[in-house]
Amino acid sequence: GESVGLHLPTLSVQEGDNSIINCAYSNSASDYFIWYKQESGKGPQFIIDIRSNMDKRQGQRVTVLLNKTVKHLSLQIAATQPGDSAVYFCAENQAGNKLTFGGGTRVLVKP
Amino acid sequence: ETGVTQSPTHLIKTRGQQVTLRCSSQSGHNTVSWYQQALGQGPQFIFQYYREEENGRGNFPPRFSGLQFPNYSSELNVNALELDDSALYLCASRPGFSGANVLTFGAGSRLTVL
């Protein structure tokens, strides 16, 4: 399949370990944030979202943390699996309901 | 339910030509957005359609235009192609205009301009 991103920051993680992916966002007025996962040859796939009135939200094996003071978002993946290898993007919902995406982080899971 | 489908999956054009990309939104979704994703970068918002009207546009020139049809499917047209237009073009749909509704993306159309 095609490579989604050739020059992205890369996080290498051992299978079974936890992964933490960080993201800085730009607009303090953004009220809604989403993490997407993109595998080679595919479009972005929704993972988890969080509203600005929350600082933490948990899903299945994933947790998103929001720090509005420093405009920082993180995605934690518990017990990382080979299927988690992908490029991860954070996105913020801005005026007009358009998403602004971050630059992405590639996660490589080592067996 | 079927997801968002896009066509063609790959195409090659030369500078100055025109291209039309097509998108069928997910069943029940009436809002369609288009994004451009250059290699190694995150998707960038081009524009959004709701009830057949353009409703929101990113920082793209007028040679990028679109349509939404009564069945909510959509087209992206790019005129006077430039080399920098080479990218993956993603279509996404949501069930309503509200940003609170999650966008569902298609697999994209990979455009190469020579």
mmCIF file of C-alpha atoms in Angstrom:
data_model
loop_
_atom_site.group_PDB
_atom_site.id
_atom_site.type_symbol
_atom_site.label_atom_id
_atom_site.label_comp_id
_atom_site.label_asym_id
_atom_site.label_seq_id
_atom_site.Cartn_x
_atom_site.Cartn_y
_atom_site.Cartn_z
ATOM 1 C CA GLY A 1 0.000 0.000 0.000
ATOM 2 C CA GLU A 2 0.975 3.645 -0.277
ATOM 3 C CA SER A 3 2.906 5.353 2.451
ATOM 4 C CA VAL A 4 0.827 7.947 4.207
ATOM 5 C CA GLY A 5 3.736 10.003 5.427
ATOM 6 C CA LEU A 6 7.416 9.703 4.600
ATOM 7 C CA HIS A 7 8.848 12.407 6.847
ATOM 8 C CA LEU A 8 6.661 12.259 9.916
ATOM 9 C CA PRO A 9 7.923 12.024 13.494
ATOM 10 C CA THR A 10 8.022 8.361 14.395
ATOM 11 C CA LEU A 11 7.266 6.608 17.650
ATOM 12 C CA SER A 12 8.663 3.071 17.880
ATOM 13 C CA VAL A 13 7.049 0.987 20.577
ATOM 14 C CA GLN A 14 7.389 -2.615 21.677
ATOM 15 C CA GLU A 15 4.287 -4.747 21.292
ATOM 16 C CA GLY A 16 2.426 -4.803 24.585
ATOM 17 C CA ASP A 17 3.829 -1.501 25.822
ATOM 18 C CA ASN A 18 1.802 1.687 26.139
ATOM 19 C CA SER A 19 2.092 4.446 23.545
ATOM 20 C CA ILE A 20 1.695 8.165 24.070
ATOM 21 C CA ILE A 21 1.240 10.485 21.111
ATOM 22 C CA ASN A 22 1.298 14.229 21.656
ATOM 23 C CA CYS A 23 -0.235 17.093 19.747
ATOM 24 C CA ALA A 24 -0.214 20.861 20.127
ATOM 25 C CA TYR A 25 -3.208 22.732 18.774
ATOM 26 C CA SER A 26 -3.374 26.304 17.639
ATOM 27 C CA ASN A 27 -6.742 27.851 18.413
ATOM 28 C CA SER A 28 -7.756 28.429 22.021
ATOM 29 C CA ALA A 29 -11.368 28.866 20.829
ATOM 30 C CA SER A 30 -11.589 25.312 19.429
ATOM 31 C CA ASP A 31 -14.280 23.401 21.294
ATOM 32 C CA TYR A 32 -13.936 19.866 19.998
ATOM 33 C CA PHE A 33 -10.955 17.644 19.259
ATOM 34 C CA ILE A 34 -10.618 14.327 17.490
ATOM 35 C CA TRP A 35 -7.921 11.716 17.020
ATOM 36 C CA TYR A 36 -7.773 9.887 13.711
ATOM 37 C CA LYS A 37 -5.733 6.844 12.658
ATOM 38 C CA GLN A 38 -4.620 6.472 9.048
ATOM 39 C CA GLU A 39 -3.238 3.237 7.652
ATOM 40 C CA SER A 40 -1.462 2.999 4.314
ATOM 41 C CA GLY A 41 -3.872 3.260 1.410
ATOM 42 C CA LYS A 42 -6.806 4.252 3.596
ATOM 43 C CA GLY A 43 -8.552 7.376 4.724
ATOM 44 C CA PRO A 44 -8.399 8.640 8.309
ATOM 45 C CA GLN A 45 -10.426 6.544 10.751
ATOM 46 C CA PHE A 46 -12.046 8.018 13.871
ATOM 47 C CA ILE A 47 -10.535 6.813 17.157
ATOM 48 C CA ILE A 48 -11.832 9.049 19.936
ATOM 49 C CA ASP A 49 -12.984 12.602 20.535
ATOM 50 C CA ILE A 50 -13.165 15.045 23.432
ATOM 51 C CA ARG A 51 -14.962 18.323 24.065
ATOM 52 C CA SER A 52 -13.267 21.345 25.532
ATOM 53 C CA ASN A 53 -15.287 21.082 28.760
ATOM 54 C CA MET A 54 -13.535 17.793 29.541
ATOM 55 C CA ASP A 55 -9.916 17.009 30.320
ATOM 56 C CA LYS A 56 -9.978 13.237 29.907
ATOM 57 C CA ARG A 57 -11.970 10.667 27.988
ATOM 58 C CA GLN A 58 -11.464 6.930 27.773
ATOM 59 C CA GLY A 59 -12.359 4.435 25.098
ATOM 60 C CA GLN A 60 -11.381 0.873 24.423
ATOM 61 C CA ARG A 61 -7.587 0.760 25.024
ATOM 62 C CA VAL A 62 -7.345 4.499 24.245
ATOM 63 C CA THR A 63 -7.405 7.593 26.428
ATOM 64 C CA VAL A 64 -7.353 11.202 25.293
ATOM 65 C CA LEU A 65 -6.111 13.958 27.593
ATOM 66 C CA LEU A 66 -6.746 17.647 26.976
ATOM 67 C CA ASN A 67 -4.779 20.456 28.598
ATOM 68 C CA LYS A 68 -6.366 23.713 27.520
ATOM 69 C CA THR A 69 -3.904 25.821 29.487
ATOM 70 C CA VAL A 70 -1.026 24.855 27.212
ATOM 71 C CA LYS A 71 -3.182 23.854 24.221
ATOM 72 C CA HIS A 72 -1.978 20.270 24.299
ATOM 73 C CA LEU A 73 -3.689 17.021 23.436
ATOM 74 C CA SER A 74 -2.410 13.495 23.926
ATOM 75 C CA LEU A 75 -3.518 10.027 22.906
ATOM 76 C CA GLN A 76 -2.570 7.065 25.029
ATOM 77 C CA ILE A 77 -2.828 3.560 23.602
ATOM 78 C CA ALA A 78 -2.672 0.744 26.122
ATOM 79 C CA ALA A 79 -1.014 -2.594 25.319
ATOM 80 C CA THR A 80 -0.033 -1.531 21.796
ATOM 81 C CA GLN A 81 -0.650 -4.181 19.149
ATOM 82 C CA PRO A 82 0.764 -4.659 15.624
ATOM 83 C CA GLY A 83 -2.560 -3.468 14.212
ATOM 84 C CA ASP A 84 -1.970 -0.097 15.883
ATOM 85 C CA SER A 85 0.867 0.644 13.445
ATOM 86 C CA ALA A 86 -0.345 3.666 11.483
ATOM 87 C CA VAL A 87 -0.105 7.446 11.286
ATOM 88 C CA TYR A 88 -2.080 9.274 13.978
ATOM 89 C CA PHE A 89 -3.501 12.769 13.536
ATOM 90 C CA CYS A 90 -5.102 15.088 16.001
ATOM 91 C CA ALA A 91 -7.706 17.492 14.631
ATOM 92 C CA GLU A 92 -9.480 20.494 16.087
ATOM 93 C CA ASN A 93 -12.960 21.602 15.069
ATOM 94 C CA GLN A 94 -12.911 25.271 14.191
ATOM 95 C CA ALA A 95 -15.428 27.904 13.144
ATOM 96 C CA GLY A 96 -17.564 26.722 10.279
ATOM 97 C CA ASN A 97 -17.231 23.138 11.416
ATOM 98 C CA LYS A 98 -14.013 22.555 9.504
ATOM 99 C CA LEU A 99 -11.341 20.289 10.902
ATOM 100 C CA THR A 100 -7.768 21.499 11.143
ATOM 101 C CA PHE A 101 -5.349 18.576 11.309
ATOM 102 C CA GLY A 102 -1.963 18.396 12.950
ATOM 103 C CA GLY A 103 1.081 17.086 11.136
ATOM 104 C CA GLY A 104 0.751 13.488 12.269
ATOM 105 C CA THR A 105 2.881 10.938 14.105
ATOM 106 C CA ARG A 106 3.817 7.545 12.721
ATOM 107 C CA VAL A 107 3.602 4.682 15.214
ATOM 108 C CA LEU A 108 5.659 1.569 14.495
ATOM 109 C CA VAL A 109 4.970 -1.452 16.677
ATOM 110 C CA LYS A 110 7.894 -3.839 17.054
ATOM 111 C CA PRO A 111 7.097 -7.505 17.674
ATOM 112 C CA GLU B 1 -24.408 0.412 5.803
ATOM 113 C CA THR B 2 -21.883 1.413 3.158
ATOM 114 C CA GLY B 3 -19.212 3.926 3.982
ATOM 115 C CA VAL B 4 -17.871 6.808 1.937
ATOM 116 C CA THR B 5 -16.770 5.705 -1.530
ATOM 117 C CA GLN B 6 -14.553 7.677 -3.888
ATOM 118 C CA SER B 7 -13.578 7.337 -7.530
ATOM 119 C CA PRO B 8 -11.236 7.044 -9.225
ATOM 120 C CA THR B 9 -8.731 5.640 -6.745
ATOM 121 C CA HIS B 10 -5.724 6.741 -8.782
ATOM 122 C CA LEU B 11 -5.278 9.009 -11.759
ATOM 123 C CA ILE B 12 -2.519 10.809 -13.625
ATOM 124 C CA LYS B 13 -2.948 14.168 -15.331
ATOM 125 C CA THR B 14 -0.657 16.730 -16.899
ATOM 126 C CA ARG B 15 -0.277 20.386 -16.026
ATOM 127 C CA GLY B 16 -3.091 22.560 -17.311
ATOM 128 C CA GLN B 17 -5.626 19.756 -17.504
ATOM 129 C CA GLN B 18 -8.832 19.530 -15.526
ATOM 130 C CA VAL B 19 -9.948 16.736 -13.211
ATOM 131 C CA THR B 20 -13.217 15.650 -11.603
ATOM 132 C CA LEU B 21 -13.243 13.453 -8.518
ATOM 133 C CA ARG B 22 -16.397 11.811 -7.228
ATOM 134 C CA CYS B 23 -17.699 10.883 -3.818
ATOM 135 C CA SER B 24 -20.716 8.973 -2.529
ATOM 136 C CA SER B 25 -21.461 9.879 1.061
ATOM 137 C CA GLN B 26 -22.310 7.354 3.724
ATOM 138 C CA SER B 27 -25.980 6.450 3.885
ATOM 139 C CA GLY B 28 -27.894 9.066 5.872
ATOM 140 C CA HIS B 29 -25.119 11.657 5.698
ATOM 141 C CA ASN B 30 -26.097 14.988 4.136
ATOM 142 C CA THR B 31 -22.907 16.980 4.699
ATOM 143 C CA VAL B 32 -19.823 16.367 2.577
ATOM 144 C CA SER B 33 -16.342 17.831 3.021
ATOM 145 C CA TRP B 34 -13.270 17.605 0.820
ATOM 146 C CA TYR B 35 -9.688 17.579 2.054
ATOM 147 C CA GLN B 36 -6.321 17.607 0.290
ATOM 148 C CA GLN B 37 -3.519 15.547 1.807
ATOM 149 C CA ALA B 38 -0.032 16.100 0.441
ATOM 150 C CA LEU B 39 2.509 13.364 1.058
ATOM 151 C CA GLY B 40 3.802 13.454 4.603
ATOM 152 C CA GLN B 41 1.245 15.978 5.814
ATOM 153 C CA GLY B 42 -2.136 16.096 7.498
ATOM 154 C CA PRO B 43 -5.311 16.668 5.487
ATOM 155 C CA GLN B 44 -6.177 20.287 4.648
ATOM 156 C CA PHE B 45 -9.780 21.465 4.410
ATOM 157 C CA ILE B 46 -10.852 22.497 0.913
ATOM 158 C CA PHE B 47 -14.600 23.073 1.304
ATOM 159 C CA GLN B 48 -17.819 21.659 2.665
ATOM 160 C CA TYR B 49 -21.270 21.144 1.155
ATOM 161 C CA TYR B 50 -24.577 21.053 2.979
ATOM 162 C CA ARG B 51 -27.946 20.848 1.229
ATOM 163 C CA GLU B 52 -26.247 21.313 -2.136
ATOM 164 C CA GLU B 53 -24.669 24.638 -1.143
ATOM 165 C CA GLU B 54 -21.014 25.350 -0.397
ATOM 166 C CA ASN B 55 -20.868 26.069 3.316
ATOM 167 C CA GLY B 56 -17.332 26.817 4.347
ATOM 168 C CA ARG B 57 -14.123 27.010 2.343
ATOM 169 C CA GLY B 58 -10.464 26.690 3.196
ATOM 170 C CA ASN B 59 -7.511 28.515 1.705
ATOM 171 C CA PHE B 60 -7.789 27.143 -1.821
ATOM 172 C CA PRO B 61 -8.056 29.137 -5.088
ATOM 173 C CA PRO B 62 -11.265 29.341 -7.135
ATOM 174 C CA ARG B 63 -9.992 26.754 -9.614
ATOM 175 C CA PHE B 64 -11.002 24.258 -6.913
ATOM 176 C CA SER B 65 -14.771 23.946 -7.138
ATOM 177 C CA GLY B 66 -17.392 21.431 -6.199
ATOM 178 C CA LEU B 67 -20.958 20.275 -6.380
ATOM 179 C CA GLN B 68 -23.325 18.375 -4.163
ATOM 180 C CA PHE B 69 -26.246 16.513 -5.695
ATOM 181 C CA PRO B 70 -29.748 15.856 -4.274
ATOM 182 C CA ASN B 71 -28.653 12.342 -3.248
ATOM 183 C CA TYR B 72 -25.815 14.017 -1.237
ATOM 184 C CA SER B 73 -23.067 12.677 -3.482
ATOM 185 C CA SER B 74 -20.442 15.206 -4.436
ATOM 186 C CA GLU B 75 -17.809 16.140 -6.994
ATOM 187 C CA LEU B 76 -14.541 18.010 -6.658
ATOM 188 C CA ASN B 77 -13.325 19.766 -9.792
ATOM 189 C CA VAL B 78 -9.860 21.201 -10.224
ATOM 190 C CA ASN B 79 -9.059 23.322 -13.285
ATOM 191 C CA ALA B 80 -5.683 24.320 -14.704
ATOM 192 C CA LEU B 81 -3.836 21.623 -12.770
ATOM 193 C CA GLU B 82 -0.471 22.494 -11.250
ATOM 194 C CA LEU B 83 2.300 20.145 -10.107
ATOM 195 C CA ASP B 84 1.561 21.044 -6.469
ATOM 196 C CA ASP B 85 -1.961 19.704 -6.865
ATOM 197 C CA SER B 86 -0.497 16.210 -6.685
ATOM 198 C CA ALA B 87 -1.995 14.785 -3.508
ATOM 199 C CA LEU B 88 -4.502 12.411 -1.979
ATOM 200 C CA TYR B 89 -7.978 13.959 -2.121
ATOM 201 C CA LEU B 90 -10.215 12.812 0.683
ATOM 202 C CA CYS B 91 -13.962 13.063 0.839
ATOM 203 C CA ALA B 92 -15.717 12.873 4.200
ATOM 204 C CA SER B 93 -19.348 12.914 5.223
ATOM 205 C CA ARG B 94 -21.332 13.451 8.403
ATOM 206 C CA PRO B 95 -25.012 13.154 9.377
ATOM 207 C CA GLY B 96 -25.795 16.850 9.659
ATOM 208 C CA PHE B 97 -23.934 20.129 9.587
ATOM 209 C CA SER B 98 -22.977 20.211 13.259
ATOM 210 C CA GLY B 99 -19.302 19.770 13.933
ATOM 211 C CA ALA B 100 -20.259 17.513 16.802
ATOM 212 C CA ASN B 101 -21.042 14.798 14.305
ATOM 213 C CA VAL B 102 -18.043 12.662 13.489
ATOM 214 C CA LEU B 103 -16.644 12.849 9.975
ATOM 215 C CA THR B 104 -16.335 9.546 8.152
ATOM 216 C CA PHE B 105 -13.612 9.540 5.501
ATOM 217 C CA GLY B 106 -13.312 7.664 2.241
ATOM 218 C CA ALA B 107 -10.073 6.032 1.103
ATOM 219 C CA GLY B 108 -9.271 8.935 -1.201
ATOM 220 C CA SER B 109 -8.349 9.595 -4.810
ATOM 221 C CA ARG B 110 -4.616 9.780 -5.474
ATOM 222 C CA LEU B 111 -3.932 12.472 -8.101
ATOM 223 C CA THR B 112 -0.540 12.765 -9.768
ATOM 224 C CA VAL B 113 0.114 15.814 -11.942
ATOM 225 C CA LEU B 114 3.046 15.532 -14.354
#
